[in-house]
Amino acid sequence: MSEESGSARNKFRSLFVIEIILLAALAVYMLMAKGQVVGDDLVFTVAGAGLMALLTYWTLYTLRGGLEMIVVRTRGLRH
């Protein structure tokens, strides 16, 4: 059981690290986009929309990993 718990914990850590990197990339994008009008540069706007979509997907995926870790821990406490 502890092997399963460690695996879930390691998976969640790696997901969380990628989440932080994506958040930092979005913050950099927002700083770069500060003076631009939306749609003025179509490639820049599409890149930002894609980054936001990726971050949203990854946040939900990370949340799933966190919930799996909680379930593994809860199962270990009950048995």
C-alpha positions as a LaTeX table, in Angstrom:
\begin{tabular}{lrrr}
\hline
Residue & $x$ (\AA) & $y$ (\AA) & $z$ (\AA) \\
\hline
Met1 & 0.00 & 0.00 & 0.00 \\
Ser2 & 2.86 & 2.41 & 0.79 \\
Glu3 & 4.29 & 1.81 & $-2.69$ \\
Glu4 & 0.99 & 2.92 & $-4.24$ \\
Ser5 & 0.89 & 5.97 & $-1.96$ \\
Gly6 & 4.44 & 6.98 & $-2.92$ \\
Ser7 & 3.67 & 6.58 & $-6.60$ \\
Ala8 & 0.57 & 8.78 & $-6.34$ \\
Arg9 & 2.52 & 11.38 & $-4.36$ \\
Asn10 & 5.36 & 11.47 & $-6.91$ \\
Lys11 & 2.89 & 11.75 & $-9.78$ \\
Phe12 & 1.13 & 14.65 & $-8.07$ \\
Arg13 & 4.43 & 16.43 & $-7.41$ \\
Ser14 & 5.43 & 16.25 & $-11.06$ \\
Leu15 & 1.97 & 17.45 & $-12.13$ \\
Phe16 & 2.21 & 20.34 & $-9.67$ \\
Val17 & 5.66 & 21.38 & $-10.91$ \\
Ile18 & 4.37 & 21.51 & $-14.49$ \\
Glu19 & 1.37 & 23.50 & $-13.23$ \\
Ile20 & 3.69 & 26.10 & $-11.69$ \\
Ile21 & 5.72 & 26.32 & $-14.92$ \\
Leu22 & 2.55 & 26.88 & $-16.96$ \\
Leu23 & 1.37 & 29.55 & $-14.52$ \\
Ala24 & 4.72 & 31.31 & $-14.84$ \\
Ala25 & 4.49 & 31.13 & $-18.65$ \\
Leu26 & 1.00 & 32.66 & $-18.52$ \\
Ala27 & 2.24 & 35.43 & $-16.22$ \\
Val28 & 5.06 & 36.22 & $-18.66$ \\
Tyr29 & 2.55 & 36.22 & $-21.53$ \\
Met30 & 0.29 & 38.63 & $-19.64$ \\
Leu31 & 3.20 & 40.96 & $-18.96$ \\
Met32 & 4.13 & 40.90 & $-22.65$ \\
Ala33 & 0.51 & 41.50 & $-23.66$ \\
Lys34 & 0.03 & 44.45 & $-21.31$ \\
Gly35 & 0.20 & 47.11 & $-24.01$ \\
Gln36 & $-1.40$ & 45.16 & $-26.85$ \\
Val37 & $-4.97$ & 45.28 & $-28.08$ \\
Val38 & $-6.74$ & 41.91 & $-28.28$ \\
Gly39 & $-6.80$ & 40.75 & $-31.89$ \\
Asp40 & $-4.24$ & 43.32 & $-33.02$ \\
Asp41 & $-1.65$ & 40.59 & $-33.59$ \\
Leu42 & $-3.58$ & 37.42 & $-34.42$ \\
Val43 & $-0.68$ & 35.02 & $-33.81$ \\
Phe44 & $-0.01$ & 36.53 & $-30.38$ \\
Thr45 & $-3.71$ & 36.34 & $-29.47$ \\
Val46 & $-4.03$ & 32.71 & $-30.62$ \\
Ala47 & $-0.88$ & 31.78 & $-28.69$ \\
Gly48 & $-2.34$ & 33.34 & $-25.55$ \\
Ala49 & $-5.68$ & 31.60 & $-26.01$ \\
Gly50 & $-3.89$ & 28.29 & $-26.53$ \\
Leu51 & $-1.78$ & 28.83 & $-23.43$ \\
Met52 & $-4.88$ & 29.61 & $-21.36$ \\
Ala53 & $-6.67$ & 26.52 & $-22.69$ \\
Leu54 & $-3.64$ & 24.34 & $-21.92$ \\
Leu55 & $-3.39$ & 25.77 & $-18.41$ \\
Thr56 & $-7.09$ & 25.14 & $-17.79$ \\
Tyr57 & $-6.79$ & 21.54 & $-18.97$ \\
Trp58 & $-3.64$ & 20.96 & $-16.92$ \\
Thr59 & $-5.20$ & 22.47 & $-13.79$ \\
Leu60 & $-8.10$ & 20.02 & $-14.01$ \\
Tyr61 & $-5.70$ & 17.14 & $-14.67$ \\
Thr62 & $-3.60$ & 18.15 & $-11.64$ \\
Leu63 & $-6.74$ & 18.35 & $-9.51$ \\
Arg64 & $-7.57$ & 14.80 & $-10.59$ \\
Gly65 & $-4.08$ & 13.67 & $-9.54$ \\
Gly66 & $-4.52$ & 15.35 & $-6.17$ \\
Leu67 & $-7.85$ & 13.65 & $-5.64$ \\
Glu68 & $-6.32$ & 10.29 & $-6.54$ \\
Met69 & $-3.61$ & 10.88 & $-3.95$ \\
Ile70 & $-6.25$ & 11.65 & $-1.32$ \\
Val71 & $-8.16$ & 8.47 & $-2.19$ \\
Val72 & $-5.01$ & 6.35 & $-1.89$ \\
Arg73 & $-4.26$ & 7.86 & 1.51 \\
Thr74 & $-7.84$ & 7.39 & 2.68 \\
Arg75 & $-7.84$ & 3.73 & 1.62 \\
Gly76 & $-4.65$ & 3.22 & 3.59 \\
Leu77 & $-6.20$ & 4.66 & 6.74 \\
Arg78 & $-9.29$ & 2.48 & 6.55 \\
His79 & $-7.50$ & $-0.87$ & 6.16 \\
\hline
\end{tabular}
